[in-house]
mmCIF file of C-alpha atoms in Angstrom:
data_model
loop_
_atom_site.group_PDB
_atom_site.id
_atom_site.type_symbol
_atom_site.label_atom_id
_atom_site.label_comp_id
_atom_site.label_asym_id
_atom_site.label_seq_id
_atom_site.Cartn_x
_atom_site.Cartn_y
_atom_site.Cartn_z
ATOM 1 C CA UNK Y 1 -9.708 12.075 36.199
ATOM 2 C CA UNK Y 2 -7.868 8.862 35.236
ATOM 3 C CA UNK Y 3 -9.084 7.090 38.360
ATOM 4 C CA UNK Y 4 -12.693 7.994 37.561
ATOM 5 C CA UNK Y 5 -12.234 6.858 33.958
ATOM 6 C CA UNK Y 6 -10.739 3.558 35.162
ATOM 7 C CA UNK Y 7 -13.681 3.022 37.533
ATOM 8 C CA UNK Y 8 -16.144 3.732 34.747
ATOM 9 C CA UNK Y 9 -14.430 1.235 32.431
ATOM 10 C CA UNK Y 10 -14.343 -1.430 35.121
ATOM 11 C CA UNK Y 11 -18.019 -0.876 35.948
ATOM 12 C CA UNK Y 12 -18.926 -1.414 32.278
ATOM 13 C CA UNK Y 13 -16.947 -4.656 32.157
ATOM 14 C CA UNK Y 14 -18.574 -5.864 35.376
ATOM 15 C CA UNK Y 15 -22.023 -5.213 33.885
ATOM 16 C CA UNK Y 16 -21.213 -7.438 30.906
ATOM 17 C CA UNK Y 17 -19.639 -10.077 33.128
ATOM 18 C CA UNK Y 18 -22.841 -10.273 35.175
ATOM 19 C CA UNK Y 19 -24.893 -10.699 32.002
ATOM 20 C CA UNK Y 20 -22.572 -13.415 30.665
ATOM 21 C CA UNK Y 21 -22.403 -15.203 34.027
ATOM 22 C CA UNK Y 22 -26.194 -15.262 34.419
ATOM 23 C CA UNK Y 23 -26.725 -16.771 30.960
ATOM 24 C CA UNK Y 24 -23.922 -19.305 31.374
ATOM 25 C CA UNK Y 25 -25.053 -20.329 34.879
ATOM 26 C CA UNK Y 26 -28.573 -20.905 33.562
ATOM 27 C CA UNK Y 27 -27.219 -22.875 30.612
ATOM 28 C CA UNK Y 28 -29.072 -20.470 28.327
ATOM 29 C CA UNK Y 29 -26.665 -20.488 25.390
ATOM 30 C CA UNK Y 30 -29.377 -19.155 23.073
ATOM 31 C CA UNK Y 31 -28.582 -15.721 24.589
ATOM 32 C CA UNK Y 32 -25.294 -15.696 22.686
ATOM 33 C CA UNK Y 33 -24.685 -14.826 19.053
ATOM 34 C CA UNK Y 34 -21.581 -15.752 17.101
ATOM 35 C CA UNK Y 35 -19.818 -15.631 13.786
ATOM 36 C CA UNK Y 36 -16.646 -17.549 13.131
ATOM 37 C CA UNK Y 37 -14.439 -18.345 10.188
ATOM 38 C CA UNK Y 38 -12.521 -21.593 9.776
ATOM 39 C CA UNK Y 39 -9.319 -22.377 7.957
ATOM 40 C CA UNK Y 40 -7.241 -25.470 7.345
ATOM 41 C CA UNK Y 41 -4.115 -23.372 6.694
ATOM 42 C CA UNK Y 42 -1.725 -22.524 9.558
ATOM 43 C CA UNK Y 43 -2.652 -19.558 11.724
ATOM 44 C CA UNK Y 44 0.272 -17.150 12.193
ATOM 45 C CA UNK Y 45 -1.613 -14.935 14.654
ATOM 46 C CA UNK Y 46 -3.270 -16.040 17.889
ATOM 47 C CA UNK Y 47 -5.366 -13.584 19.847
ATOM 48 C CA UNK Y 48 -8.216 -13.027 22.237
ATOM 49 C CA UNK Y 49 -9.892 -9.886 23.421
ATOM 50 C CA UNK Y 50 -13.002 -7.804 23.697
ATOM 51 C CA UNK Y 51 -14.080 -4.515 22.223
ATOM 52 C CA UNK Y 52 -16.752 -1.878 22.456
ATOM 53 C CA UNK Y 53 -17.102 -1.459 18.668
ATOM 54 C CA UNK Y 54 -16.961 2.230 17.772
ATOM 55 C CA UNK Y 55 -16.905 1.972 13.961
ATOM 56 C CA UNK Y 56 -17.884 -0.790 11.559
ATOM 57 C CA UNK Y 57 -15.962 -2.263 8.617
ATOM 58 C CA UNK Y 58 -17.388 0.422 6.302
ATOM 59 C CA UNK Y 59 -16.360 3.360 8.525
ATOM 60 C CA UNK Y 60 -19.841 3.965 9.951
ATOM 61 C CA UNK Y 61 -20.155 4.978 13.606
ATOM 62 C CA UNK Y 62 -21.717 2.362 15.852
ATOM 63 C CA UNK Y 63 -21.180 3.802 19.344
ATOM 64 C CA UNK Y 64 -19.839 7.088 20.663
ATOM 65 C CA UNK Y 65 -17.228 5.911 23.147
ATOM 66 C CA UNK Y 66 -16.804 9.485 24.342
ATOM 67 C CA UNK Y 67 -20.350 9.558 25.716
ATOM 68 C CA UNK Y 68 -19.879 8.351 29.273
ATOM 69 C CA UNK Y 69 -23.621 8.560 30.010
ATOM 70 C CA UNK Y 70 -24.575 5.581 27.824
ATOM 71 C CA UNK Y 71 -23.964 1.870 28.147
ATOM 72 C CA UNK Y 72 -21.711 0.308 25.540
ATOM 73 C CA UNK Y 73 -22.325 -2.906 23.658
ATOM 74 C CA UNK Y 74 -19.485 -5.430 23.820
ATOM 75 C CA UNK Y 75 -18.121 -8.013 21.393
ATOM 76 C CA UNK Y 76 -15.523 -10.688 22.142
ATOM 77 C CA UNK Y 77 -13.123 -12.195 19.622
ATOM 78 C CA UNK Y 78 -10.536 -14.961 19.540
ATOM 79 C CA UNK Y 79 -8.617 -17.473 17.500
ATOM 80 C CA UNK Y 80 -8.663 -21.116 18.515
ATOM 81 C CA UNK Y 81 -7.508 -24.478 17.207
ATOM 82 C CA UNK Y 82 -10.276 -26.719 15.878
ATOM 83 C CA UNK Y 83 -10.285 -30.164 14.356
ATOM 84 C CA UNK Y 84 -8.577 -29.824 10.992
ATOM 85 C CA UNK Y 85 -7.329 -26.261 11.445
ATOM 86 C CA UNK Y 86 -8.270 -23.155 13.376
ATOM 87 C CA UNK Y 87 -10.998 -20.551 13.727
ATOM 88 C CA UNK Y 88 -11.316 -16.803 14.087
ATOM 89 C CA UNK Y 89 -14.466 -16.042 16.048
ATOM 90 C CA UNK Y 90 -16.647 -13.220 17.282
ATOM 91 C CA UNK Y 91 -19.187 -13.710 20.058
ATOM 92 C CA UNK Y 92 -21.567 -11.528 22.048
ATOM 93 C CA UNK Y 93 -24.612 -11.566 24.283
ATOM 94 C CA UNK Y 94 -27.966 -10.629 22.692
ATOM 95 C CA UNK Y 95 -28.062 -7.517 24.901
ATOM 96 C CA UNK Y 96 -25.359 -6.124 22.578
ATOM 97 C CA UNK Y 97 -27.190 -6.963 19.320
ATOM 98 C CA UNK Y 98 -27.895 -3.307 18.551
ATOM 99 C CA UNK Y 99 -24.206 -2.728 17.854
ATOM 100 C CA UNK Y 100 -22.747 -6.176 17.222
ATOM 101 C CA UNK Y 101 -25.144 -7.277 14.477
ATOM 102 C CA UNK Y 102 -24.441 -4.187 12.307
ATOM 103 C CA UNK Y 103 -20.728 -4.630 13.059
ATOM 104 C CA UNK Y 104 -20.693 -8.205 11.720
ATOM 105 C CA UNK Y 105 -23.075 -7.344 8.876
ATOM 106 C CA UNK Y 106 -20.705 -4.594 7.733
ATOM 107 C CA UNK Y 107 -17.931 -7.193 7.490
ATOM 108 C CA UNK Y 108 -20.231 -9.494 5.496
ATOM 109 C CA UNK Y 109 -21.149 -6.630 3.161
ATOM 110 C CA UNK Y 110 -17.493 -5.774 2.552
ATOM 111 C CA UNK Y 111 -16.684 -9.409 1.776
ATOM 112 C CA UNK Y 112 -19.751 -9.727 -0.491
ATOM 113 C CA UNK Y 113 -18.509 -6.733 -2.503
ATOM 114 C CA UNK Y 114 -15.008 -8.116 -3.025
ATOM 115 C CA UNK Y 115 -12.894 -7.458 0.072
ATOM 116 C CA UNK Y 116 -10.869 -10.420 1.253
ATOM 117 C CA UNK Y 117 -12.050 -11.460 4.717
ATOM 118 C CA UNK Y 118 -8.450 -12.332 5.555
ATOM 119 C CA UNK Y 119 -7.393 -8.694 4.980
ATOM 120 C CA UNK Y 120 -10.287 -7.376 7.062
ATOM 121 C CA UNK Y 121 -9.593 -9.716 9.982
ATOM 122 C CA UNK Y 122 -5.844 -9.075 9.975
ATOM 123 C CA UNK Y 123 -6.605 -5.329 9.973
ATOM 124 C CA UNK Y 124 -9.021 -5.852 12.859
ATOM 125 C CA UNK Y 125 -6.458 -7.956 14.751
ATOM 126 C CA UNK Y 126 -3.637 -5.431 14.642
ATOM 127 C CA UNK Y 127 -5.973 -2.476 15.180
ATOM 128 C CA UNK Y 128 -8.108 -3.769 18.046
ATOM 129 C CA UNK Y 129 -6.135 -6.323 20.016
ATOM 130 C CA UNK Y 130 -3.148 -5.983 22.281
ATOM 131 C CA UNK Y 131 -3.361 -9.622 23.377
ATOM 132 C CA UNK Y 132 -1.907 -11.480 20.444
ATOM 133 C CA UNK Y 133 1.043 -13.654 19.531
ATOM 134 C CA UNK Y 134 2.611 -13.829 16.089
ATOM 135 C CA UNK Y 135 4.471 -16.794 14.615
ATOM 136 C CA UNK Y 136 8.039 -15.528 14.222
ATOM 137 C CA UNK Y 137 8.659 -17.445 10.976
ATOM 138 C CA UNK Y 138 5.608 -15.777 9.411
ATOM 139 C CA UNK Y 139 6.642 -12.319 10.627
ATOM 140 C CA UNK Y 140 10.244 -12.695 9.464
ATOM 141 C CA UNK Y 141 9.016 -14.041 6.120
ATOM 142 C CA UNK Y 142 7.093 -10.851 5.406
ATOM 143 C CA UNK Y 143 8.662 -8.186 3.238
ATOM 144 C CA UNK Y 144 9.982 -5.267 5.292
ATOM 145 C CA UNK Y 145 7.394 -2.931 3.734
ATOM 146 C CA UNK Y 146 4.556 -5.205 4.939
ATOM 147 C CA UNK Y 147 5.969 -5.404 8.455
ATOM 148 C CA UNK Y 148 6.170 -1.599 8.433
ATOM 149 C CA UNK Y 149 2.453 -1.374 7.492
ATOM 150 C CA UNK Y 150 1.513 -3.564 10.454
ATOM 151 C CA UNK Y 151 3.685 -1.604 12.895
ATOM 152 C CA UNK Y 152 2.363 1.732 11.598
ATOM 153 C CA UNK Y 153 -1.226 0.504 12.117
ATOM 154 C CA UNK Y 154 -0.481 -0.553 15.692
ATOM 155 C CA UNK Y 155 1.207 2.787 16.381
ATOM 156 C CA UNK Y 156 -1.724 4.726 14.927
ATOM 157 C CA UNK Y 157 -4.216 2.939 17.162
ATOM 158 C CA UNK Y 158 -2.249 3.451 20.372
ATOM 159 C CA UNK Y 159 -0.965 6.985 19.799
ATOM 160 C CA UNK Y 160 -2.424 9.223 22.531
ATOM 161 C CA UNK Y 161 -2.538 12.358 20.369
ATOM 162 C CA UNK Y 162 -3.909 10.972 17.093
ATOM 163 C CA UNK Y 163 -7.702 10.546 16.999
ATOM 164 C CA UNK Y 164 -8.902 7.109 15.912
ATOM 165 C CA UNK Y 165 -9.919 7.451 12.253
ATOM 166 C CA UNK Y 166 -13.423 6.271 11.401
ATOM 167 C CA UNK Y 167 -12.082 4.105 8.548
ATOM 168 C CA UNK Y 168 -9.542 2.152 10.607
ATOM 169 C CA UNK Y 169 -11.396 -1.107 9.901
ATOM 170 C CA UNK Y 170 -12.085 -0.371 6.238
ATOM 171 C CA UNK Y 171 -8.583 0.356 4.880
ATOM 172 C CA UNK Y 172 -5.023 -0.711 5.556
ATOM 173 C CA UNK Y 173 -2.901 -3.856 5.849
ATOM 174 C CA UNK Y 174 -4.156 -5.304 2.548
ATOM 175 C CA UNK Y 175 -2.243 -8.201 0.996
ATOM 176 C CA UNK Y 176 -0.414 -9.238 4.171
ATOM 177 C CA UNK Y 177 -2.474 -12.227 5.338
ATOM 178 C CA UNK Y 178 -1.236 -15.392 3.675
ATOM 179 C CA UNK Y 179 -3.930 -17.736 4.987
ATOM 180 C CA UNK Y 180 -7.399 -18.469 3.686
ATOM 181 C CA UNK Y 181 -10.743 -19.007 5.373
ATOM 182 C CA UNK Y 182 -12.849 -21.746 3.821
ATOM 183 C CA UNK Y 183 -16.083 -21.580 5.842
ATOM 184 C CA UNK Y 184 -18.144 -19.154 7.899
ATOM 185 C CA UNK Y 185 -20.635 -20.130 10.589
ATOM 186 C CA UNK Y 186 -23.035 -17.669 12.166
ATOM 187 C CA UNK Y 187 -26.249 -17.314 14.098
ATOM 188 C CA UNK Y 188 -27.150 -14.290 11.949
ATOM 189 C CA UNK Y 189 -29.218 -14.260 8.761
ATOM 190 C CA UNK Y 190 -27.279 -14.179 5.482
ATOM 191 C CA UNK Y 191 -26.450 -10.709 4.144
ATOM 192 C CA UNK Y 192 -27.247 -10.303 0.444
#
């Protein structure tokens, strides 16, 4: 069973790699969508990864990852240094628009109704990425109760017997991020 599941996961990644490679080889960058946030404050978390988004930032289902008969849309994410600070970015190929646009729009809607984007992106980071590094001085500077919230979120997401809750991107880890994003850049239309 696990071998078949591994093969299925690898086949899905290969499909997306072929799509990305074809667009990049042709120099057709218009096939890629993006949204990224910039900050001039120090970034205590560095990460990169990819995700088949299952739920959005409002708890709505985007894809049923248990349905092995369908193809899954893929989004990539990363932090990176930029001139004057750093960025937290999301990127995807237009073939994944059906899932990735609503995913990003749900984040925009949450922010437009008062959620701090910093809270949402920290929650996303600790919930969806295993490939990250944390500045030790930032981590040690957090109150013990805040560190516990982060560890509990990571444990929840990797526990083999606890189902992933649909609201994992809409609640939790509030008030921990101590940085601020100043600008957002996107290829998507503005959400009102």
